[in-house]
Amino acid sequence: MIPVAEFKQFTEQQPAFKVLKPWWDVLAEYLTVAMLMIGVFGCTLQVTQDKIICLPSHEPRENLSEAPCQQLLPRGVSEQMAGLREVSGLKNNLDLQQYSFINQLCYETALHWYAKYFPYLVVIHTLIFMVCTSFWFKFPGTSSKIEHFISILGKCFDSPWTTRALSEVSGENHKGPASGRVTATVEASAGPGKANEGEKEKVLVEPEKVVTEPPAVTLLDKKEGEQAKALFEKVKKFRVHVEEGDILYTMYIRQTVLKVCKFFAILVYNLVYVEKISFLVACRVETSEVTGYASFCCNHTKAHLFSKLAFCYISFVCVYGLTCLYTLYWLFHRPLKEYSFRSVREETGMGDIPDVKNDFAFMLHLIDQYDSLYSKRFAVFLSEVSESRLKQLNLNHEWTPEKLRQKLQRNARGRLELALCMLPGLPDTVFELSEVEALRLEAICDITFPPGLSQLVHLQELSLLHSPARLPFSLQIFLRDRLKVICVKCEELRDVPLWVFGLRGLEELHLEGLFPPELARAAALESLRELKQLKALSLRSNASKVPASVTDVAGHLQRLSLHNDGARLLALNSLKKLAALRELELVACGLERIPHAIFSLGALQELDLRDNHLRSIEEILSFQHCRKLVTLKLWHNQIAYVPEHVRKLRGLEQLYLSHNKLETLPTQLGMCSGLRLLDISHNGLRSLPPELGLLQNLQHLALSYNALEALPDELFFCRKLRTLLLGYNHLSQLSSQVGALRALSRLELKGNRLEALPEELGNCVGLKKVGLLVEDTLYEGLPAEVREKLEEE
């Protein structure tokens, strides 16, 4: 006897797979078990009991054409007895063997095949049904996806983050939008008690399983937060993988169609052949030479039971077939390759939960037939809003207020600054540091400033470096008059947030980014009309002209910096309108001449033209119209000479000519009597004009990295010199007149050909050892008393 347990391998699945079995699959599974029991029971009877019992017919040989079992048909007992007569035949001692032989022979030849194999057919058909039902759970192409989905689904259902997210949404729905960012514990206690309890029962109750949770949702610890974060990544990758195809949907349809076809085939031939199961069976075999009889009347001992089992089997098959037909109806009457979370979005308020398609959608439809709560809790991990909340929670755990205070430091403007770089978001704990005056955010994606920003009452400076930020209107009002400095760096200038141009209290605006190719020529920038107090504007881009919107602030703009990263700046005529401009920087703008528009800036005090392609500065004469110009920076260019009319710049105080190609200096440079700083380092100078000694106000002179072989003695008439940089030249000696520079505090002599230092260095009362940059051997060659003076505090 074969136990039913031996067949469980055909339908055995993991217990977790039950969530993908709708009610019709469960009913079909029970029906197959019942049909299998019928088949096994019939097979057991077939094996353990006699199959057929035959008796020889009492009809004479001449009446063999008549039915041999007619005498056993229902009639009066007396008639049967009257018709009995003694029949003679071949007699031997093998009567029992003869009957056994006849029984087997008649079973094989006279009994209909359906009556013989009925229980085996039931077992075979039932096993086929079982295989069809569970094939997609075993097929490699589908089972891997199903196992992965079930694994993720269970983790999402049991994740503490799911409960927290749904509880927060529930609390917000009860309390309204004014609740803001509060914990779920407060929401649960502040909302209506019965309503909250009902909502929690709805969330927590699962068929056959009741999840017991405390009424107040506590904060997630770091480990739980990391697990939830990993779940979000798994769900994203699984969705991309499963939405690519529809193998699960196709396989389920195929196995259902196969079951329907099998159902019709079984039903038809069973209805046709069920009448072949007869209690009496006539058997005619040519065995008269052995037994003396050729006609036998046989009794199929299990015919009555088999007919009843066949009726039950056909009934079960009909019910099974109806479930298969209903499955086909369910598969085709609605689009199962698309799944909408509209009801979940309306219920939870997570409006960004995306709809899914293909196999992902099909599995969710099956899940809904089991329990729609699964898809609701699973949807939490499809929401970007939910993911951002989780990241926010993890950030708050990692960046505590105490840790953030350790990063506070003073920036170049003297403000207390908090700098955060390459974080997945902006911690809410930042807004607990009310003492912050400057906030620097770098490489932080998708920032949305929360209402907590209003706690930073001392905030005056904000830097957004590759950190796109959204600012609610209420916070725009808060920052409109408070923020003084803002720096924005992005890939393209059109990505600069529009709210930046509405900060009417702004005094400094620094923008860095490229114009798109189609906008580079026009250099279109947002209007600056609202920036009534803007004094400094810095723009680093690839513009071909000065943006027209710069003229919006022409009346009060005092500092303009244009850094073009080597792109040529062609149109500069709009600079003439900047009448109040004091400082102008045109850096890496591809300039070959000094723009004439600059000479119209009567208020200009400082001009920086570094990193351009200036070869000639003949236009320097026109700077006499800029009567307030005190600083001129022409460094990092290709200037080969300085024109003689540089003498006209008598009011110039700082002149930067380093990193050029100068080989000589004009003697007229000595007539710039107002010079206090002269930087001509990194050139090719071989000598200096003695007229430099006329610069009596000179305090800083940089001559490093030239080819000077000697210094004119007149140079040491500049008694106010404090810094003299002579490093990396070809000097073989230093004049003893250096002792006349009593204000000298820094002297660089490294990289020359000096053999000794003059002992008159001891007369430079302001010079100390720390300010003397020279080789150790030369320093040790100084007299001891000179070294003592230099080493005095």
Short mmCIF file of C-alpha atoms in Angstrom, two decimals, residues 137-392:
data_model
loop_
_atom_site.label_atom_id
_atom_site.label_comp_id
_atom_site.label_asym_id
_atom_site.label_seq_id
_atom_site.Cartn_x
_atom_site.Cartn_y
_atom_site.Cartn_z
CA PHE A 137 6.90 27.39 -7.90
CA LYS A 138 9.48 24.87 -9.17
CA PHE A 139 10.49 26.19 -12.58
CA PRO A 140 13.94 27.89 -12.25
CA GLY A 141 12.96 30.96 -14.26
CA THR A 142 10.03 31.74 -11.99
CA SER A 143 10.87 30.18 -8.62
CA SER A 144 13.90 32.43 -8.11
CA LYS A 145 11.80 35.56 -8.59
CA ILE A 146 9.05 34.22 -6.35
CA GLU A 147 11.47 33.32 -3.57
CA HIS A 148 13.14 36.72 -3.77
CA PHE A 149 9.79 38.50 -3.74
CA ILE A 150 8.50 36.50 -0.77
CA SER A 151 11.71 37.14 1.14
CA ILE A 152 11.53 40.91 0.57
CA LEU A 153 7.79 40.99 1.22
CA GLY A 154 8.15 39.33 4.61
CA LYS A 155 10.94 41.68 5.67
CA CYS A 156 8.95 44.71 4.52
CA PHE A 157 5.87 43.51 6.39
CA ASP A 158 7.75 42.95 9.65
CA SER A 159 10.06 45.98 9.39
CA PRO A 160 9.66 48.46 12.27
CA TRP A 161 10.04 51.25 9.70
CA THR A 162 6.80 50.14 7.97
CA THR A 163 4.85 50.43 11.18
CA ARG A 164 6.43 53.77 11.98
CA ALA A 165 5.77 55.23 8.53
CA LEU A 166 2.12 54.14 8.50
CA SER A 167 1.61 55.33 12.08
CA GLU A 168 3.04 58.76 11.27
CA VAL A 169 0.78 59.06 8.24
CA SER A 170 -2.19 57.93 10.33
CA GLY A 171 -1.38 60.53 12.95
CA GLU A 172 -1.02 63.26 10.33
CA ASN A 173 -4.37 62.32 8.82
CA HIS A 174 -6.04 62.64 12.22
CA LYS A 175 -4.27 65.79 13.32
CA GLY A 176 -4.17 67.63 9.98
CA PRO A 177 -1.32 69.28 8.10
CA ALA A 178 -0.42 71.62 10.93
CA SER A 179 1.21 68.85 12.94
CA GLY A 180 4.61 69.33 11.22
CA ARG A 181 7.53 67.10 12.13
CA VAL A 182 6.55 65.46 15.38
CA THR A 183 7.01 61.97 16.67
CA ALA A 184 4.42 59.26 16.32
CA THR A 185 4.18 59.03 20.10
CA VAL A 186 2.87 62.56 20.37
CA GLU A 187 0.45 61.97 17.50
CA ALA A 188 -0.94 58.85 19.12
CA SER A 189 -1.53 60.59 22.41
CA ALA A 190 -2.93 63.81 20.96
CA GLY A 191 -5.36 62.30 18.44
CA PRO A 192 -8.80 60.83 19.19
CA GLY A 193 -8.31 57.65 21.13
CA LYS A 194 -10.88 55.43 19.48
CA ALA A 195 -9.98 56.54 16.00
CA ASN A 196 -6.30 55.82 16.58
CA GLU A 197 -7.03 52.42 18.08
CA GLY A 198 -9.17 51.51 15.09
CA GLU A 199 -6.48 52.62 12.68
CA LYS A 200 -3.83 50.60 14.49
CA GLU A 201 -5.98 47.48 14.52
CA LYS A 202 -6.42 47.90 10.79
CA VAL A 203 -2.67 48.14 10.28
CA LEU A 204 -1.54 45.43 12.65
CA VAL A 205 -4.04 42.60 12.16
CA GLU A 206 -3.11 39.94 9.64
CA PRO A 207 -5.13 36.81 8.88
CA GLU A 208 -3.96 33.90 11.03
CA LYS A 209 -1.47 36.22 12.70
CA VAL A 210 -1.91 39.07 15.14
CA VAL A 211 1.06 41.38 15.50
CA THR A 212 1.23 42.79 18.98
CA GLU A 213 2.82 46.24 19.10
CA PRO A 214 2.90 48.97 21.69
CA PRO A 215 0.47 51.82 21.18
CA ALA A 216 3.30 54.37 20.95
CA VAL A 217 5.86 53.99 18.16
CA THR A 218 9.33 54.59 19.51
CA LEU A 219 12.32 55.87 17.58
CA LEU A 220 14.21 53.37 15.46
CA ASP A 221 17.66 52.50 16.64
CA LYS A 222 20.64 52.69 14.29
CA LYS A 223 20.60 48.98 13.40
CA GLU A 224 16.92 49.00 12.47
CA GLY A 225 17.46 52.12 10.38
CA GLU A 226 20.31 50.50 8.46
CA GLN A 227 18.20 47.38 7.84
CA ALA A 228 15.35 49.48 6.49
CA LYS A 229 17.80 51.38 4.29
CA ALA A 230 19.06 48.09 2.85
CA LEU A 231 15.45 47.03 2.21
CA PHE A 232 14.84 50.15 0.13
CA GLU A 233 17.82 49.26 -2.06
CA LYS A 234 16.65 45.64 -2.44
CA VAL A 235 13.14 46.73 -3.43
CA LYS A 236 14.54 49.15 -6.04
CA LYS A 237 16.76 46.50 -7.64
CA PHE A 238 14.05 43.83 -7.48
CA ARG A 239 11.53 46.15 -9.12
CA VAL A 240 13.90 46.94 -11.98
CA HIS A 241 14.62 43.23 -12.45
CA VAL A 242 11.03 41.93 -12.32
CA GLU A 243 9.35 44.70 -14.30
CA GLU A 244 11.46 43.82 -17.32
CA GLY A 245 9.43 40.70 -18.20
CA ASP A 246 6.17 38.80 -17.68
CA ILE A 247 7.36 35.20 -17.34
CA LEU A 248 5.40 34.69 -14.11
CA TYR A 249 2.17 35.96 -15.65
CA THR A 250 2.67 33.86 -18.79
CA MET A 251 3.55 30.72 -16.84
CA TYR A 252 0.47 31.06 -14.61
CA ILE A 253 -1.79 31.46 -17.65
CA ARG A 254 -0.24 28.47 -19.40
CA GLN A 255 -0.64 26.14 -16.45
CA THR A 256 -4.22 27.32 -15.96
CA VAL A 257 -5.08 26.74 -19.62
CA LEU A 258 -3.48 23.30 -19.41
CA LYS A 259 -5.64 22.46 -16.37
CA VAL A 260 -8.78 23.59 -18.19
CA CYS A 261 -7.97 21.45 -21.22
CA LYS A 262 -7.20 18.53 -18.95
CA PHE A 263 -10.49 19.06 -17.14
CA PHE A 264 -12.55 18.88 -20.34
CA ALA A 265 -10.70 15.79 -21.54
CA ILE A 266 -11.20 13.96 -18.24
CA LEU A 267 -14.84 14.99 -17.98
CA VAL A 268 -15.70 13.81 -21.51
CA TYR A 269 -14.12 10.39 -21.43
CA ASN A 270 -15.27 9.67 -17.87
CA LEU A 271 -18.89 10.44 -18.76
CA VAL A 272 -18.60 8.20 -21.83
CA TYR A 273 -16.92 5.25 -20.15
CA VAL A 274 -18.33 5.32 -16.63
CA GLU A 275 -21.16 2.98 -17.69
CA LYS A 276 -18.52 0.40 -18.59
CA ILE A 277 -18.09 -0.30 -14.90
CA SER A 278 -20.52 -3.26 -14.70
CA PHE A 279 -21.16 -5.73 -11.89
CA LEU A 280 -21.67 -8.73 -14.27
CA VAL A 281 -19.32 -9.34 -17.15
CA ALA A 282 -19.84 -12.01 -19.85
CA CYS A 283 -16.65 -13.81 -20.80
CA ARG A 284 -16.17 -16.16 -23.79
CA VAL A 285 -12.78 -17.77 -24.12
CA GLU A 286 -11.70 -20.89 -26.01
CA THR A 287 -10.78 -23.01 -22.99
CA SER A 288 -13.15 -25.93 -23.48
CA GLU A 289 -10.24 -28.29 -24.04
CA VAL A 290 -8.89 -27.34 -20.62
CA THR A 291 -11.97 -26.66 -18.55
CA GLY A 292 -14.79 -27.97 -20.60
CA TYR A 293 -16.41 -24.54 -20.86
CA ALA A 294 -16.10 -21.67 -23.33
CA SER A 295 -18.60 -19.29 -21.75
CA PHE A 296 -18.34 -17.80 -18.30
CA CYS A 297 -20.28 -15.32 -16.22
CA CYS A 298 -17.95 -13.08 -14.19
CA ASN A 299 -18.55 -10.86 -11.22
CA HIS A 300 -16.46 -7.61 -11.04
CA THR A 301 -16.23 -7.52 -7.27
CA LYS A 302 -15.40 -3.78 -6.97
CA ALA A 303 -17.72 -2.52 -9.69
CA HIS A 304 -20.32 -1.19 -7.28
CA LEU A 305 -17.69 0.67 -5.22
CA PHE A 306 -15.85 1.92 -8.32
CA SER A 307 -19.05 3.32 -9.76
CA LYS A 308 -19.64 5.29 -6.57
CA LEU A 309 -16.02 6.47 -6.53
CA ALA A 310 -16.32 7.46 -10.19
CA PHE A 311 -19.38 9.55 -9.39
CA CYS A 312 -17.51 11.30 -6.57
CA TYR A 313 -14.44 11.74 -8.77
CA ILE A 314 -16.43 13.29 -11.59
CA SER A 315 -18.11 15.62 -9.11
CA PHE A 316 -14.74 16.76 -7.75
CA VAL A 317 -13.40 17.19 -11.30
CA CYS A 318 -16.39 19.37 -12.17
CA VAL A 319 -15.80 21.61 -9.16
CA TYR A 320 -12.09 21.70 -9.97
CA GLY A 321 -12.86 22.65 -13.54
CA LEU A 322 -15.15 25.46 -12.42
CA THR A 323 -12.35 26.90 -10.30
CA CYS A 324 -10.03 26.74 -13.33
CA LEU A 325 -12.61 28.49 -15.50
CA TYR A 326 -13.03 31.17 -12.84
CA THR A 327 -9.24 31.56 -12.77
CA LEU A 328 -9.21 32.15 -16.52
CA TYR A 329 -11.98 34.70 -16.13
CA TRP A 330 -9.98 36.48 -13.40
CA LEU A 331 -6.86 36.43 -15.56
CA PHE A 332 -8.46 37.98 -18.62
CA HIS A 333 -11.26 40.25 -17.42
CA ARG A 334 -8.83 42.82 -15.90
CA PRO A 335 -5.29 44.03 -16.76
CA LEU A 336 -3.17 42.05 -14.31
CA LYS A 337 0.07 43.33 -15.82
CA GLU A 338 -0.62 46.75 -14.34
CA TYR A 339 -1.05 47.53 -10.65
CA SER A 340 -2.16 50.87 -9.26
CA PHE A 341 -1.50 52.00 -5.70
CA ARG A 342 -4.13 54.72 -5.96
CA SER A 343 -6.10 53.51 -2.95
CA VAL A 344 -2.91 53.17 -0.91
CA ARG A 345 -1.84 56.68 -1.91
CA GLU A 346 -5.20 58.08 -0.87
CA GLU A 347 -5.20 56.17 2.41
CA THR A 348 -1.60 56.81 3.46
CA GLY A 349 -1.05 60.22 1.89
CA MET A 350 2.18 59.03 0.19
CA GLY A 351 1.41 60.48 -3.21
CA ASP A 352 4.70 59.42 -4.79
CA ILE A 353 4.13 55.65 -4.62
CA PRO A 354 4.55 54.57 -8.27
CA ASP A 355 2.35 52.14 -10.15
CA VAL A 356 4.07 48.94 -11.27
CA LYS A 357 3.74 46.59 -14.23
CA ASN A 358 4.43 43.12 -15.63
CA ASP A 359 5.36 40.37 -13.16
CA PHE A 360 5.67 42.81 -10.27
CA ALA A 361 2.06 43.92 -10.80
CA PHE A 362 0.84 40.34 -11.22
CA MET A 363 2.35 39.19 -7.92
CA LEU A 364 0.80 42.15 -6.12
CA HIS A 365 -2.62 41.23 -7.57
CA LEU A 366 -2.16 37.72 -6.16
CA ILE A 367 -1.10 39.20 -2.82
CA ASP A 368 -4.31 41.23 -2.71
CA GLN A 369 -6.32 38.01 -3.04
CA TYR A 370 -4.56 36.77 0.07
CA ASP A 371 -4.47 39.99 2.15
CA SER A 372 -4.33 43.53 0.77
CA LEU A 373 -2.50 44.65 3.92
CA TYR A 374 0.67 43.12 2.49
CA SER A 375 0.67 45.39 -0.56
CA LYS A 376 -0.09 48.40 1.63
CA ARG A 377 2.90 47.75 3.88
CA PHE A 378 5.06 46.83 0.89
CA ALA A 379 4.18 50.13 -0.82
CA VAL A 380 6.00 52.01 1.96
CA PHE A 381 9.28 50.81 0.44
CA LEU A 382 8.32 52.04 -3.02
CA SER A 383 7.84 55.60 -1.80
CA GLU A 384 10.71 58.03 -2.23
CA VAL A 385 9.12 60.21 0.46
CA SER A 386 9.27 57.29 2.87
CA GLU A 387 12.88 56.61 1.89
CA SER A 388 13.81 60.24 2.44
CA ARG A 389 12.17 60.12 5.88
CA LEU A 390 14.22 57.07 6.74
CA LYS A 391 17.42 58.73 5.55
CA GLN A 392 16.47 61.73 7.62
#
